[in-house]
mmCIF file of C-alpha atoms and ligand atoms in Angstrom:
data_model
loop_
_atom_site.group_PDB
_atom_site.id
_atom_site.type_symbol
_atom_site.label_atom_id
_atom_site.label_comp_id
_atom_site.label_asym_id
_atom_site.label_seq_id
_atom_site.Cartn_x
_atom_site.Cartn_y
_atom_site.Cartn_z
ATOM 1 C CA MET A 735 62.391 149.593 102.330
ATOM 2 C CA LYS A 736 61.902 147.702 105.617
ATOM 3 C CA LEU A 737 61.993 144.107 106.141
ATOM 4 C CA ARG A 738 59.287 142.622 108.095
ATOM 5 C CA SER A 739 58.803 139.259 109.712
ATOM 6 C CA LYS A 740 56.329 138.123 112.263
ATOM 7 C CA THR A 741 59.124 136.323 114.184
ATOM 8 C CA LEU A 742 62.626 137.580 115.092
ATOM 9 C CA ALA A 743 63.695 136.827 111.694
ATOM 10 C CA VAL A 744 67.350 135.737 110.944
ATOM 11 C CA LEU A 745 68.425 138.118 107.897
ATOM 12 C CA LEU A 746 70.812 136.343 105.673
ATOM 13 C CA ILE A 747 72.711 138.654 104.119
ATOM 14 C CA LEU A 748 76.071 137.209 103.106
ATOM 15 C CA GLY A 749 78.737 139.820 103.806
ATOM 16 C CA LEU A 750 76.107 142.541 103.335
ATOM 17 C CA LEU A 751 77.027 144.673 106.295
ATOM 18 C CA THR A 752 80.170 145.224 108.531
ATOM 19 C CA GLY A 753 79.002 148.222 110.447
ATOM 20 C CA CYS A 754 77.584 151.574 109.807
ATOM 21 C CA ALA A 755 78.564 153.245 106.783
ATOM 22 C CA SER A 756 79.422 156.854 107.221
ATOM 23 C CA THR A 757 82.079 157.337 110.071
ATOM 24 C CA SER A 758 84.926 155.826 108.270
ATOM 25 C CA ASP A 759 87.940 157.442 107.071
ATOM 26 C CA THR A 760 87.068 156.992 103.157
ATOM 27 C CA THR A 761 90.323 157.827 102.259
ATOM 28 C CA ASN A 762 92.026 155.368 104.356
ATOM 29 C CA THR A 763 89.781 152.247 104.263
ATOM 30 C CA THR A 764 90.853 148.743 104.387
ATOM 31 C CA ALA A 765 87.195 147.870 104.831
ATOM 32 C CA PRO A 766 86.244 144.999 103.108
ATOM 33 C CA ILE A 767 83.771 145.439 100.039
ATOM 34 C CA VAL A 768 79.992 145.051 100.687
ATOM 35 C CA THR A 769 78.958 141.907 98.751
ATOM 36 C CA ILE A 770 75.419 141.946 97.527
ATOM 37 C CA PRO A 771 74.098 139.440 95.507
ATOM 38 C CA SER A 772 74.052 140.012 91.901
ATOM 39 C CA ASP A 773 70.257 140.027 91.798
ATOM 40 C CA ARG A 774 70.155 142.212 94.825
ATOM 41 C CA THR A 775 67.867 139.411 96.283
ATOM 42 C CA ILE A 776 68.377 138.604 99.926
ATOM 43 C CA GLU A 777 66.321 136.187 102.002
ATOM 44 C CA VAL A 778 64.539 136.472 105.504
ATOM 45 C CA ILE A 779 63.825 133.170 107.141
ATOM 46 C CA GLY A 780 61.421 133.198 110.175
ATOM 47 C CA SER A 781 60.651 130.144 112.105
ATOM 48 C CA GLU A 782 56.970 130.372 111.527
ATOM 49 C CA GLU A 783 57.651 131.152 107.696
ATOM 50 C CA THR A 784 58.841 130.141 104.593
ATOM 51 C CA VAL A 785 62.024 131.773 102.918
ATOM 52 C CA ILE A 786 61.061 135.101 101.787
ATOM 53 C CA PRO A 787 62.993 136.437 99.027
ATOM 54 C CA ILE A 788 63.372 140.440 99.201
ATOM 55 C CA THR A 789 64.756 142.362 96.192
ATOM 56 C CA LEU A 790 66.722 145.474 97.466
ATOM 57 C CA PRO A 791 66.307 148.659 95.249
ATOM 58 C CA PRO A 792 68.824 148.908 92.761
ATOM 59 C CA LEU A 793 71.947 151.503 93.521
ATOM 60 C CA THR A 794 73.436 153.458 91.002
ATOM 61 C CA THR A 795 77.115 152.709 90.734
ATOM 62 C CA GLN A 796 77.661 156.243 92.621
ATOM 63 C CA GLU A 797 75.345 155.423 95.674
ATOM 64 C CA GLU A 798 77.122 152.166 95.880
ATOM 65 C CA ALA A 799 80.371 153.769 96.095
ATOM 66 C CA THR A 800 79.108 156.018 98.798
ATOM 67 C CA LEU A 801 77.834 153.145 100.856
ATOM 68 C CA ALA A 802 81.149 151.251 101.274
ATOM 69 C CA PRO A 803 80.817 150.071 105.122
ATOM 70 C CA GLU A 804 82.674 151.470 107.750
ATOM 71 C CA THR A 805 85.163 149.447 109.316
ATOM 72 C CA LEU A 806 84.587 147.910 112.429
ATOM 73 C CA PRO A 807 87.685 147.808 114.526
ATOM 74 C CA GLU A 808 88.348 145.097 116.921
ATOM 75 C CA VAL A 809 87.736 146.229 120.676
ATOM 76 C CA THR A 810 91.301 145.996 122.401
ATOM 77 C CA GLY A 811 91.352 143.187 124.905
ATOM 78 C CA GLN A 812 88.051 141.648 123.803
ATOM 79 C CA PRO A 813 89.139 139.091 120.974
ATOM 80 C CA THR A 814 85.920 137.065 121.413
ATOM 81 C CA GLU A 815 82.452 137.972 122.579
ATOM 82 C CA PRO A 816 81.096 136.466 125.726
ATOM 83 C CA ALA A 817 77.588 135.395 126.027
ATOM 84 C CA ALA A 818 75.189 137.783 126.144
ATOM 85 C CA PRO A 819 73.702 138.322 129.720
ATOM 86 C CA THR A 820 70.485 136.532 130.443
ATOM 87 C CA ASP A 821 69.148 139.534 132.263
ATOM 88 C CA PRO A 822 71.066 142.584 130.929
ATOM 89 C CA VAL A 823 68.221 144.936 132.447
ATOM 90 C CA THR A 824 69.377 144.080 135.874
ATOM 91 C CA PRO A 825 72.999 143.814 136.053
ATOM 92 C CA ALA A 826 74.460 141.998 139.216
ATOM 93 C CA GLU A 827 76.395 145.137 140.104
ATOM 94 C CA THR A 828 75.479 148.782 139.719
ATOM 95 C CA PRO A 829 78.181 150.240 137.486
ATOM 96 C CA ALA A 830 80.203 153.165 139.240
ATOM 97 C CA PRO A 831 79.855 156.809 137.877
ATOM 98 C CA PRO A 832 83.257 157.491 135.888
ATOM 99 C CA ALA A 833 85.701 159.984 137.286
ATOM 100 C CA VAL A 834 85.461 162.629 134.524
ATOM 101 C CA THR A 835 86.274 166.278 134.115
ATOM 102 C CA THR A 836 82.958 168.571 133.799
ATOM 103 C CA LEU A 837 82.541 172.167 133.144
ATOM 104 C CA PRO A 838 81.799 174.748 135.606
ATOM 105 C CA ALA A 839 77.991 175.640 135.947
ATOM 106 C CA GLY A 840 76.513 178.685 134.229
ATOM 107 C CA GLY A 841 76.747 180.247 130.858
ATOM 108 C CA THR A 842 75.266 179.086 127.423
ATOM 109 C CA HIS A 843 76.590 176.186 125.603
ATOM 110 C CA THR A 844 76.003 175.147 122.012
ATOM 111 C CA ILE A 845 76.113 171.676 121.032
ATOM 112 C CA VAL A 846 75.654 169.942 117.502
ATOM 113 C CA ILE A 847 73.384 166.867 117.535
ATOM 114 C CA ASP A 848 74.122 164.678 114.539
ATOM 115 C CA PRO A 849 71.499 161.874 113.803
ATOM 116 C CA GLY A 850 73.892 159.665 111.732
ATOM 117 C CA HIS A 851 73.144 158.860 107.913
ATOM 118 C CA GLY A 852 69.800 159.625 106.371
ATOM 119 C CA GLY A 853 68.478 159.605 102.890
ATOM 120 C CA ILE A 854 69.883 157.047 100.610
ATOM 121 C CA ASP A 855 72.497 156.182 103.452
ATOM 122 C CA TRP A 856 70.606 153.760 105.686
ATOM 123 C CA GLY A 857 73.414 153.054 107.779
ATOM 124 C CA THR A 858 73.087 149.441 108.925
ATOM 125 C CA TYR A 859 69.778 147.791 109.623
ATOM 126 C CA HIS A 860 68.168 144.528 110.688
ATOM 127 C CA ASN A 861 64.514 143.690 110.313
ATOM 128 C CA ASP A 862 62.557 146.618 110.952
ATOM 129 C CA TYR A 863 65.502 148.248 112.705
ATOM 130 C CA VAL A 864 67.289 150.870 110.584
ATOM 131 C CA GLU A 865 69.744 153.097 111.866
ATOM 132 C CA LYS A 866 69.286 156.374 110.138
ATOM 133 C CA ASP A 867 65.549 156.030 111.557
ATOM 134 C CA LEU A 868 66.667 155.349 115.128
ATOM 135 C CA SER A 869 69.638 157.841 115.190
ATOM 136 C CA LEU A 870 66.770 160.451 114.020
ATOM 137 C CA LYS A 871 64.469 159.555 116.598
ATOM 138 C CA ILE A 872 66.985 159.445 119.162
ATOM 139 C CA GLY A 873 68.313 162.791 118.153
ATOM 140 C CA LEU A 874 64.973 164.343 117.940
ATOM 141 C CA TYR A 875 64.051 163.323 121.544
ATOM 142 C CA LEU A 876 67.611 164.419 122.733
ATOM 143 C CA GLN A 877 66.949 168.126 121.219
ATOM 144 C CA GLN A 878 63.348 168.078 122.907
ATOM 145 C CA ILE A 879 65.043 166.995 126.475
ATOM 146 C CA LEU A 880 67.883 169.473 126.242
ATOM 147 C CA THR A 881 65.913 172.323 125.312
ATOM 148 C CA THR A 882 62.878 171.725 127.336
ATOM 149 C CA GLN A 883 64.175 170.037 130.578
ATOM 150 C CA TYR A 884 67.477 172.127 131.109
ATOM 151 C CA THR A 885 68.649 175.601 130.942
ATOM 152 C CA GLY A 886 71.816 176.843 129.169
ATOM 153 C CA MET A 887 72.205 174.648 126.175
ATOM 154 C CA ASN A 888 71.615 175.870 122.423
ATOM 155 C CA VAL A 889 71.011 172.716 120.441
ATOM 156 C CA VAL A 890 71.712 172.550 116.699
ATOM 157 C CA MET A 891 70.490 169.464 114.540
ATOM 158 C CA THR A 892 72.500 168.445 111.569
ATOM 159 C CA ARG A 893 69.161 166.954 110.219
ATOM 160 C CA THR A 894 65.361 166.619 111.608
ATOM 161 C CA GLU A 895 64.171 164.690 108.873
ATOM 162 C CA ASP A 896 65.278 161.658 106.539
ATOM 163 C CA MET A 897 67.753 163.434 104.543
ATOM 164 C CA HIS A 898 71.609 163.627 103.719
ATOM 165 C CA TYR A 899 73.730 166.394 102.192
ATOM 166 C CA SER A 900 75.524 164.681 99.535
ATOM 167 C CA ASP A 901 75.518 161.676 97.684
ATOM 168 C CA HIS A 902 79.180 161.387 98.231
ATOM 169 C CA ASN A 903 79.856 160.259 101.839
ATOM 170 C CA VAL A 904 82.945 162.444 102.297
ATOM 171 C CA ASP A 905 81.176 165.661 101.668
ATOM 172 C CA ASP A 906 78.220 164.625 103.627
ATOM 173 C CA LEU A 907 80.245 164.226 106.733
ATOM 174 C CA GLN A 908 82.169 167.536 105.780
ATOM 175 C CA LYS A 909 78.903 169.317 105.821
ATOM 176 C CA ARG A 910 77.859 168.077 109.439
ATOM 177 C CA CYS A 911 81.145 169.011 111.047
ATOM 178 C CA ASP A 912 80.809 172.456 108.958
ATOM 179 C CA ILE A 913 77.460 173.058 110.686
ATOM 180 C CA ALA A 914 79.303 172.803 114.168
ATOM 181 C CA ARG A 915 81.729 175.081 112.928
ATOM 182 C CA ASP A 916 79.123 177.637 111.767
ATOM 183 C CA TYR A 917 77.360 177.626 114.924
ATOM 184 C CA GLY A 918 80.492 177.879 116.950
ATOM 185 C CA ALA A 919 79.847 174.538 118.643
ATOM 186 C CA GLU A 920 81.764 173.208 121.337
ATOM 187 C CA MET A 921 80.903 169.724 120.792
ATOM 188 C CA LEU A 922 79.264 167.405 117.989
ATOM 189 C CA VAL A 923 77.463 164.344 119.257
ATOM 190 C CA SER A 924 76.956 161.894 116.281
ATOM 191 C CA LEU A 925 74.349 159.160 116.847
ATOM 192 C CA HIS A 926 74.673 155.614 115.482
ATOM 193 C CA PHE A 927 73.931 152.157 115.795
ATOM 194 C CA ASN A 928 76.238 149.130 115.418
ATOM 195 C CA ALA A 929 76.288 145.948 113.533
ATOM 196 C CA ASP A 930 79.051 143.042 113.586
ATOM 197 C CA GLY A 931 78.000 141.735 110.209
ATOM 198 C CA GLY A 932 79.174 138.295 110.961
ATOM 199 C CA GLU A 933 77.732 136.161 113.810
ATOM 200 C CA HIS A 934 75.384 138.826 115.261
ATOM 201 C CA VAL A 935 76.693 138.069 118.655
ATOM 202 C CA SER A 936 78.362 141.378 119.594
ATOM 203 C CA TYR A 937 76.879 143.665 121.883
ATOM 204 C CA GLY A 938 77.273 146.897 123.939
ATOM 205 C CA ALA A 939 77.771 150.446 123.373
ATOM 206 C CA GLN A 940 80.805 152.242 122.508
ATOM 207 C CA VAL A 941 81.993 155.771 121.630
ATOM 208 C CA TRP A 942 84.674 156.965 119.480
ATOM 209 C CA ALA A 943 86.295 160.187 120.977
ATOM 210 C CA SER A 944 88.643 162.560 119.335
ATOM 211 C CA CYS A 945 91.944 161.945 120.551
ATOM 212 C CA GLN A 946 93.526 165.604 119.567
ATOM 213 C CA PRO A 947 95.519 167.397 122.172
ATOM 214 C CA GLY A 948 93.057 169.835 123.645
ATOM 215 C CA LEU A 949 90.038 168.150 122.513
ATOM 216 C CA GLN A 950 90.474 164.726 124.208
ATOM 217 C CA THR A 951 89.308 165.368 127.770
ATOM 218 C CA ALA A 952 86.263 166.950 126.714
ATOM 219 C CA SER A 953 85.227 164.180 124.135
ATOM 220 C CA ASP A 954 86.631 161.326 126.460
ATOM 221 C CA SER A 955 84.703 162.846 129.518
ATOM 222 C CA LEU A 956 81.286 163.221 127.679
ATOM 223 C CA GLY A 957 81.887 159.684 126.134
ATOM 224 C CA GLU A 958 82.218 158.239 129.568
ATOM 225 C CA LEU A 959 79.314 159.564 130.751
ATOM 226 C CA VAL A 960 77.156 158.501 128.049
ATOM 227 C CA LEU A 961 78.297 154.903 128.446
ATOM 228 C CA TYR A 962 77.816 155.189 132.000
ATOM 229 C CA ASN A 963 74.250 156.348 131.612
ATOM 230 C CA LEU A 964 73.393 153.577 128.906
ATOM 231 C CA SER A 965 74.869 150.941 131.337
ATOM 232 C CA LEU A 966 72.185 151.997 133.901
ATOM 233 C CA LEU A 967 69.603 150.779 131.192
ATOM 234 C CA GLY A 968 71.522 147.618 131.095
ATOM 235 C CA ILE A 969 73.486 148.165 127.950
ATOM 236 C CA ARG A 970 76.997 146.849 128.147
ATOM 237 C CA ASN A 971 79.860 149.388 128.187
ATOM 238 C CA ARG A 972 82.191 148.680 125.616
ATOM 239 C CA LYS A 973 84.548 151.768 126.550
ATOM 240 C CA VAL A 974 85.425 155.008 124.816
ATOM 241 C CA GLY A 975 87.847 154.152 121.977
ATOM 242 C CA HIS A 976 90.241 156.313 119.849
ATOM 243 C CA ARG A 977 91.383 155.687 116.318
ATOM 244 C CA LEU A 978 93.965 157.557 114.587
ATOM 245 C CA SER A 979 94.509 157.772 110.899
ATOM 246 C CA GLU A 980 97.493 156.196 109.025
ATOM 247 C CA THR A 981 97.609 158.451 106.192
ATOM 248 C CA GLN A 982 96.513 161.818 107.530
ATOM 249 C CA PHE A 983 98.522 164.146 109.753
ATOM 250 C CA ASN A 984 98.455 167.674 111.293
ATOM 251 C CA ALA A 985 101.093 170.216 110.477
ATOM 252 C CA ASP A 986 103.455 168.750 113.391
ATOM 253 C CA GLY A 987 103.214 165.388 112.051
ATOM 254 C CA THR A 988 100.973 163.663 114.401
ATOM 255 C CA PRO A 989 97.999 161.715 113.055
ATOM 256 C CA LYS A 990 94.697 162.957 112.779
ATOM 257 C CA ASP A 991 91.737 161.063 114.117
ATOM 258 C CA TYR A 992 90.534 158.072 111.727
ATOM 259 C CA TYR A 993 86.840 158.713 111.661
ATOM 260 C CA ALA A 994 85.963 161.773 109.485
ATOM 261 C CA ILE A 995 83.453 163.128 111.946
ATOM 262 C CA ASN A 996 86.139 163.483 114.478
ATOM 263 C CA ARG A 997 88.950 164.350 112.255
ATOM 264 C CA HIS A 998 86.903 167.206 110.466
ATOM 265 C CA CYS A 999 85.461 168.808 114.183
ATOM 266 C CA ALA A 1000 89.236 168.520 115.332
ATOM 267 C CA GLU A 1001 90.426 170.526 112.451
ATOM 268 C CA TYR A 1002 87.589 173.304 113.384
ATOM 269 C CA GLY A 1003 88.796 172.960 117.318
ATOM 270 C CA ILE A 1004 85.678 171.074 118.147
ATOM 271 C CA SER A 1005 85.449 168.288 120.405
ATOM 272 C CA SER A 1006 83.547 165.142 119.189
ATOM 273 C CA ILE A 1007 82.022 161.985 119.894
ATOM 274 C CA ILE A 1008 80.508 159.064 117.805
ATOM 275 C CA VAL A 1009 78.123 157.143 119.744
ATOM 276 C CA GLU A 1010 77.313 153.345 118.774
ATOM 277 C CA HIS A 1011 74.537 153.020 121.008
ATOM 278 C CA LEU A 1012 74.166 149.005 120.492
ATOM 279 C CA PHE A 1013 74.205 146.484 117.803
ATOM 280 C CA ILE A 1014 70.985 146.339 115.944
ATOM 281 C CA ASP A 1015 71.706 142.890 114.437
ATOM 282 C CA ASN A 1016 71.875 141.033 117.682
ATOM 283 C CA VAL A 1017 68.418 139.931 118.733
ATOM 284 C CA ASN A 1018 69.260 140.195 122.465
ATOM 285 C CA GLU A 1019 69.998 143.901 122.044
ATOM 286 C CA LEU A 1020 66.312 144.648 120.652
ATOM 287 C CA GLN A 1021 65.094 144.655 123.902
ATOM 288 C CA PHE A 1022 66.692 148.010 124.637
ATOM 289 C CA ILE A 1023 64.686 149.694 121.224
ATOM 290 C CA ASP A 1024 61.714 147.332 120.997
ATOM 291 C CA THR A 1025 59.178 150.422 122.139
ATOM 292 C CA GLU A 1026 59.174 153.924 121.916
ATOM 293 C CA ASP A 1027 59.537 154.512 125.630
ATOM 294 C CA LYS A 1028 62.802 152.436 125.552
ATOM 295 C CA ILE A 1029 64.200 154.387 122.804
ATOM 296 C CA TYR A 1030 63.133 157.516 124.464
ATOM 297 C CA ALA A 1031 65.070 156.187 127.687
ATOM 298 C CA ILE A 1032 68.220 155.855 125.329
ATOM 299 C CA ALA A 1033 67.694 159.490 124.190
ATOM 300 C CA LEU A 1034 67.396 160.627 127.918
ATOM 301 C CA ALA A 1035 70.451 158.513 129.021
ATOM 302 C CA ASP A 1036 72.374 160.672 126.120
ATOM 303 C CA ALA A 1037 70.883 163.835 127.567
ATOM 304 C CA LYS A 1038 71.700 163.128 131.302
ATOM 305 C CA ALA A 1039 75.346 162.768 130.064
ATOM 306 C CA ILE A 1040 75.350 165.744 128.233
ATOM 307 C CA ALA A 1041 73.807 167.778 131.033
ATOM 308 C CA THR A 1042 76.209 166.135 133.631
ATOM 309 C CA TYR A 1043 79.247 167.398 131.177
ATOM 310 C CA PHE A 1044 78.018 170.870 130.779
ATOM 311 C CA ASN A 1045 76.604 171.115 134.345
ATOM 312 C CA LEU A 1046 73.451 172.310 133.110
ATOM 313 C CA SER A 1047 70.537 173.068 135.718
ATOM 314 C CA HIS A 1048 67.202 171.920 135.285
ATOM 315 C CA VAL A 1049 64.317 174.167 134.428
HETATM 316 ZN ZN1 ZN B 24 76.520 154.785 111.823
#
């Protein structure tokens, strides 16, 4: 179901979303419980419209359990959100390319592109913008760009349609990482969109990178390149972040990654990043995804970052 409004509607869902769902450490969550009205009815209010009650489809108890929200950690050093830029498409200063480690040219590489969520797991959503659909669009464009405009890249998709692997979120995320293992991938890139679930003022792109020894350099480097390329589109760079589990540890006692995608990939020795491209519940961010060309531009930014990191040659 998609919510439609002729205007940029304000979606009033008390406590409905605190972020997109499936990247969280479901065994270590202190995330607030999603609060959906008992009658599952929400309201969309537009300036030219009367209040429109919309009833969400009923969920089974099991589905609700799998749709627990992922936590949205605070960005260190940014306790409050500044006002959105009035013209973020033309930033005052051109961002400087990041100093990162890239791979030598040549050879063939395998990467897994993981459009986040799917099926009953919508991720986050706002008006017509649904995370699982946007992540799939960008994933398919990304696959197309990498395989037709560059040489030396074998692209494996975790999904190419609206589906999920398991009603159990934990199993679904494990399967996506198993695919990376089975194909001998060097890197998994999980595509997502964010929501703050509060005042809807947060904005910008963020990357959660694996911070395990031997994997962090690659994850950080690709993450920095992705954020740099997105910043050239005017999307704010919220930096590469790392988060460690407080309950799961490696054999040597060091903590594993908090986010399941990063944690499971690291267990297979595969670098990974989770890209939260922008906040789809902030109306100012919609300027970056309100046409198909702009969605393609985001995929192109991701592709250029991957091509730079892997030192791919153009066709
Ligand atoms: Zn997500």
